Tab-separated table of C-alpha atoms in Angstrom:
chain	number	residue	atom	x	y	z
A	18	UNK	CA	114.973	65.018	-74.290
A	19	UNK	CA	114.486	61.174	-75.228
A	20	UNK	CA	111.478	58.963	-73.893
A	21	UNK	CA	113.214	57.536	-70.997
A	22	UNK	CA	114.298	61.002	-70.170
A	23	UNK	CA	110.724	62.321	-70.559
A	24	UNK	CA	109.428	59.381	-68.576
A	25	UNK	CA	111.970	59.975	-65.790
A	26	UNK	CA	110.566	63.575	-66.003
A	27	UNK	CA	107.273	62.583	-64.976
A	28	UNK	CA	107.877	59.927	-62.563
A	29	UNK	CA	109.322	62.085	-60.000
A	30	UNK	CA	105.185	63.527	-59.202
A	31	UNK	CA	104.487	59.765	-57.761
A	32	UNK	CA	107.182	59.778	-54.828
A	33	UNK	CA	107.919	63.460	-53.786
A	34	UNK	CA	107.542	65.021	-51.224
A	35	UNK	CA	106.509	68.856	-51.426
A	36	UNK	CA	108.333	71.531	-49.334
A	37	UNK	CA	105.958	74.243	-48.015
A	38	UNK	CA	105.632	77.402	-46.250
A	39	UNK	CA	102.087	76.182	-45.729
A	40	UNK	CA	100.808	75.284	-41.798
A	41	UNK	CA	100.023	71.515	-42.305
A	42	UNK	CA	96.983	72.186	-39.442
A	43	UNK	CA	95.229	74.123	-42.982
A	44	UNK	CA	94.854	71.608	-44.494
A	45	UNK	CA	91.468	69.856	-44.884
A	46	UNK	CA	90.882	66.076	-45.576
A	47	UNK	CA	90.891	66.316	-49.480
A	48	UNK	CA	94.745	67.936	-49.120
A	49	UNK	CA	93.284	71.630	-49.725
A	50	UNK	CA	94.485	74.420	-48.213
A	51	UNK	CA	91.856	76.530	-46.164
A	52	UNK	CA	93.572	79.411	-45.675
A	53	UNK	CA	93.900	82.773	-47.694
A	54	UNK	CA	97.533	82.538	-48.304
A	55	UNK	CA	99.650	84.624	-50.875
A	56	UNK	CA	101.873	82.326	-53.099
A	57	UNK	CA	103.802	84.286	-55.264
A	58	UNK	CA	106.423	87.314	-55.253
A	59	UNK	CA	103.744	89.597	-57.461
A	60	UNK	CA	101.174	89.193	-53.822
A	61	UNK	CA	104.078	91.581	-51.832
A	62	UNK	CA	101.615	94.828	-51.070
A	63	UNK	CA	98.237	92.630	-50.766
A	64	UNK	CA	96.740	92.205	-47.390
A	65	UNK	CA	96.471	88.506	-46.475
A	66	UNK	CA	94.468	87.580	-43.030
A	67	UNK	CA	94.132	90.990	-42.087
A	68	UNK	CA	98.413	91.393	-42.472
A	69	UNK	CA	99.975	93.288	-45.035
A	70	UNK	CA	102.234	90.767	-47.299
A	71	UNK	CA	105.574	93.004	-47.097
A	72	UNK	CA	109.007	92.589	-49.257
A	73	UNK	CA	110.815	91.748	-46.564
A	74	UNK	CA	108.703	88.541	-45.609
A	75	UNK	CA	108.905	87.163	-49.043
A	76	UNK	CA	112.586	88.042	-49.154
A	77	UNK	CA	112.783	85.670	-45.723
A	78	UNK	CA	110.785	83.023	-47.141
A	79	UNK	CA	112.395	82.941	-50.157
A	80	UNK	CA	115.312	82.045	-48.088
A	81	UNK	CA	114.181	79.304	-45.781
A	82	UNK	CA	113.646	77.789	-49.334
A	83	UNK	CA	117.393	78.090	-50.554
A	84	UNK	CA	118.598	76.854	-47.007
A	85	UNK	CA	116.429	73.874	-47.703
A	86	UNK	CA	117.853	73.265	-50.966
A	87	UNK	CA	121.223	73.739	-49.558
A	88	UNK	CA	120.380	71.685	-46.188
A	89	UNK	CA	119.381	68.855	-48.616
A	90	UNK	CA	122.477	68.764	-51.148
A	91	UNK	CA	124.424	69.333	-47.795
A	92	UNK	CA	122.878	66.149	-46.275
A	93	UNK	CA	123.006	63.807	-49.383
A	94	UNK	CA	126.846	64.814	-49.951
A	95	UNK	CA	125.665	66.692	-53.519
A	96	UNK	CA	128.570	69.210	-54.297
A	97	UNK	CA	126.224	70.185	-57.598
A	98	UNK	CA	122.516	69.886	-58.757
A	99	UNK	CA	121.673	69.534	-62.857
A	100	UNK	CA	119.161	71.016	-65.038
A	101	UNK	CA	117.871	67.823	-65.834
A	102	UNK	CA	114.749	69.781	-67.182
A	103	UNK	CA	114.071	73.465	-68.423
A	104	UNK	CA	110.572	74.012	-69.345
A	105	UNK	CA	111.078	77.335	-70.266
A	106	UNK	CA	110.032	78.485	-73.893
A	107	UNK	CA	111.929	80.974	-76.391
A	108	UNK	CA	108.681	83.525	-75.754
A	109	UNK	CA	108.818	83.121	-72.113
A	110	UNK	CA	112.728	83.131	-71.841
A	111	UNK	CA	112.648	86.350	-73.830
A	112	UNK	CA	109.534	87.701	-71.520
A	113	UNK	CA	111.883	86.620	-67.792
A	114	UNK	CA	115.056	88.194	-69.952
A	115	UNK	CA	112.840	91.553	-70.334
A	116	UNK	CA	110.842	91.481	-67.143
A	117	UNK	CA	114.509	91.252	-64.650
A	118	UNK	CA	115.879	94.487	-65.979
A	119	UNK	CA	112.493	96.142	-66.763
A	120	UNK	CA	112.765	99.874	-64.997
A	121	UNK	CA	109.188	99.299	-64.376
A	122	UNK	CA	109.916	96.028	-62.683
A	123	UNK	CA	109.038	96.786	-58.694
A	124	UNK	CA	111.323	93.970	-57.732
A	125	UNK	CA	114.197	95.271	-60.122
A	126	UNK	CA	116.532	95.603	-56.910
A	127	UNK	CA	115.545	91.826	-56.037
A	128	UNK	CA	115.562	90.759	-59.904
A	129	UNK	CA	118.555	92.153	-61.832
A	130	UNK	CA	121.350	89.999	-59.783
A	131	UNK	CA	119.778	87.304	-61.559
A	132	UNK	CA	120.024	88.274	-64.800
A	133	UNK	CA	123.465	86.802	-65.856
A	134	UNK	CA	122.591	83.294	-64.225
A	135	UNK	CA	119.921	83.683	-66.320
A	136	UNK	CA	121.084	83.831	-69.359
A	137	UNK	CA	123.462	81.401	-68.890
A	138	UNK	CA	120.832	79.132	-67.769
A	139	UNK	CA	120.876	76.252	-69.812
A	140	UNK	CA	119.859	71.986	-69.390
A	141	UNK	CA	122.391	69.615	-68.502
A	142	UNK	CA	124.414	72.350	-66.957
A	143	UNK	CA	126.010	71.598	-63.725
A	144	UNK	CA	125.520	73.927	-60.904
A	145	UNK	CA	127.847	73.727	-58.008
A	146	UNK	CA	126.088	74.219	-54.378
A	147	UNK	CA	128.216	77.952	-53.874
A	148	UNK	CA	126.045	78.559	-57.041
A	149	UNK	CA	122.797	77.310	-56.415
A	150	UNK	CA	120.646	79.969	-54.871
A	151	UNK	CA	119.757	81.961	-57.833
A	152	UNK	CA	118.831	79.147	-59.379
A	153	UNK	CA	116.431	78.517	-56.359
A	154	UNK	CA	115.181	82.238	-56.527
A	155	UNK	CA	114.836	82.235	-60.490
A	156	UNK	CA	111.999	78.862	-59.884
A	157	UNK	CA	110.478	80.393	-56.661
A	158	UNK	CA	110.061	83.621	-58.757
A	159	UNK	CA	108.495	81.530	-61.634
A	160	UNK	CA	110.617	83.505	-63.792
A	161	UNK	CA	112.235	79.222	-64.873
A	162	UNK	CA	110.919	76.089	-64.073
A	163	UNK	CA	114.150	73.583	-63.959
A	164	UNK	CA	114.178	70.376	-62.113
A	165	UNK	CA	117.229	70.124	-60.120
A	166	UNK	CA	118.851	66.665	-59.975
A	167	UNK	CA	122.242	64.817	-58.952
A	168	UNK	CA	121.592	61.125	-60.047
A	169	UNK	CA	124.926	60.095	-58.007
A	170	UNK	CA	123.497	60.695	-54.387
A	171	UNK	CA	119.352	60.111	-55.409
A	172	UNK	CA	118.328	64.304	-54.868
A	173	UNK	CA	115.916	65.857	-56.778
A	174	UNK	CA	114.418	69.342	-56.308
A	175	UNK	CA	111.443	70.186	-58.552
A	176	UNK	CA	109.644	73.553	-58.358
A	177	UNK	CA	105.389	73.860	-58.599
A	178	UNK	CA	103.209	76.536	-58.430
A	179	UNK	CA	102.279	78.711	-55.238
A	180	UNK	CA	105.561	78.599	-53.826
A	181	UNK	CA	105.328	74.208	-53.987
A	182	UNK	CA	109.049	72.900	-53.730
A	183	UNK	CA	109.206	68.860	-53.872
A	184	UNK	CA	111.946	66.586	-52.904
A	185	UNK	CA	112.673	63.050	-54.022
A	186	UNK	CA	115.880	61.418	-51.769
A	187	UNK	CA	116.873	58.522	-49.797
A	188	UNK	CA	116.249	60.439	-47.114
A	189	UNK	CA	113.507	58.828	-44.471
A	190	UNK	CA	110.723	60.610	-44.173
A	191	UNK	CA	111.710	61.863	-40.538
A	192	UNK	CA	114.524	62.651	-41.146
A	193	UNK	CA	113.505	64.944	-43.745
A	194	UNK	CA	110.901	66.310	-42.017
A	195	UNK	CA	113.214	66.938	-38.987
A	196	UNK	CA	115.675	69.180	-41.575
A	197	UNK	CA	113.432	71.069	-43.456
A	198	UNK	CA	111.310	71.891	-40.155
A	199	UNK	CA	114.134	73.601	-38.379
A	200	UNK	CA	114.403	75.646	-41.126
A	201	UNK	CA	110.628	76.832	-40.591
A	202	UNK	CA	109.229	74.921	-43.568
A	203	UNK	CA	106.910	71.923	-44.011
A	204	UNK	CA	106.935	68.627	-45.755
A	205	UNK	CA	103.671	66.973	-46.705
A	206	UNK	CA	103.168	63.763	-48.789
C-alpha cells in the first residue's frame, strides 16, 4: 500500500457514518453507550439485561448487517465492493484459517461455509454483490478486517469493533438513515 493509499485509508474515520445495532436513546452526551450490550459472536450463551444472548439472535443481526451492505451497494448502483484494505496478519490469517474448521469451534456449523472465501480472500480483489455476504460475516465475526470500497459510485463499508459498521456515500444523511432503519439498524455520526 503506497502513502496516498495509506492516507486514503485513514481519511475515511473523519466522514463516516457508523451502522449500529445500538438504540441511539443509550447513548449519553459524550457518545457512550450506557447499556450492557453484547458485541461480538463469542457473547452467544451470556445473559445480557436479564435475557439470554441466543445463536439465533446473533444469526438475525448478523443479517440486518448484510442487508445493509447489500441495501447500500443496491442504492449507489455498486455491482461489486474491493478489498481496498486487509489488515489481517500471516499469524492471525493462520489463527481465522484454524479457528473456522476447529472441531472445538462452537460456531463450526456457522463458520466452516466461510472457509473457502477465506482463503481466497485477498486485497484488490473484486467482490461482486451475489458474493458479498461472507465477506460481511467474515468482518462482523472479526475473523478479517477489510474495508470494502467501489471508488466509481463513492461507497465505502469499513468494519470496527463491537459489531461498529461505518459508511462513507453520497448518500444524504436521511436518506441513509431512512434505509438502514427499515432494516432495524441505526446510523449515528
Amino acid at each position: 500500500m503506497n502513502k496516498m493509499e495509506r492516507e486514503r485509508e485513514q481519511d475515511w474515520r473523519f466522514t463516516a457514518h457508523a451502522i449500529v445495532k445500538y438504540k441511539p436513546e443509550y447513548y449519553n452526551e459524550e457518545g457512550h453507550y450506557t447499556r450492557e450490550e453484547w458485541g461480538a459472536m463469542g457473547d452467544v450463551g451470556k445473559v445480557y439485561n436479564g435475557n439470554l444472548f441466543t445463536l439465533e439472535e446473533y444469526l438475525d443481526t448478523e443479517q440486518r448487517y448484510v442487508d445493509a451492505v447489500l441495501e447500500l451497494m443496491r442504492t449507489t448502483n455498486s455491482q461489486y465492493l474491493t478489498v481496498f484494505f486487509m489488515g489481517d496478519t500471516p499469524r492471525s490469517r493462520k489463527w481465522a484459517l484454524k479457528k473456522m474448521i476447529d472441531k472445538k469451534n462452537r460456531f463450526l456449523v456457522c463458520d466452516k461455509p466461510l472457509y473457502e472465501t477465506y482463503v481466497n480472500l485477498q486485497q484488490g480483489k473484486r467482490i461482486h454483490i451475489n458474493k458479498i455476504d461472507p465477506i460481511v460475516r467474515l468482518n462482523l465475526r472479526e475473523y478479517t478486517y477489510t474495508a470494502l470500497v467501489n471508488w466509481e459510485n463513492h461507497l465505502e463499508i469499513h468494519f470496527g469493533y463491537d459489531y461498529y459498521m461505518y459508511c462513507n456515500s453520497r448518500l444524504s444523511i436521511n436518506i441513509l438513515r431512512q434505509k438502514i432503519n427499515k432494516i432495524g439498524l441505526n446510523v449515528i455520526g
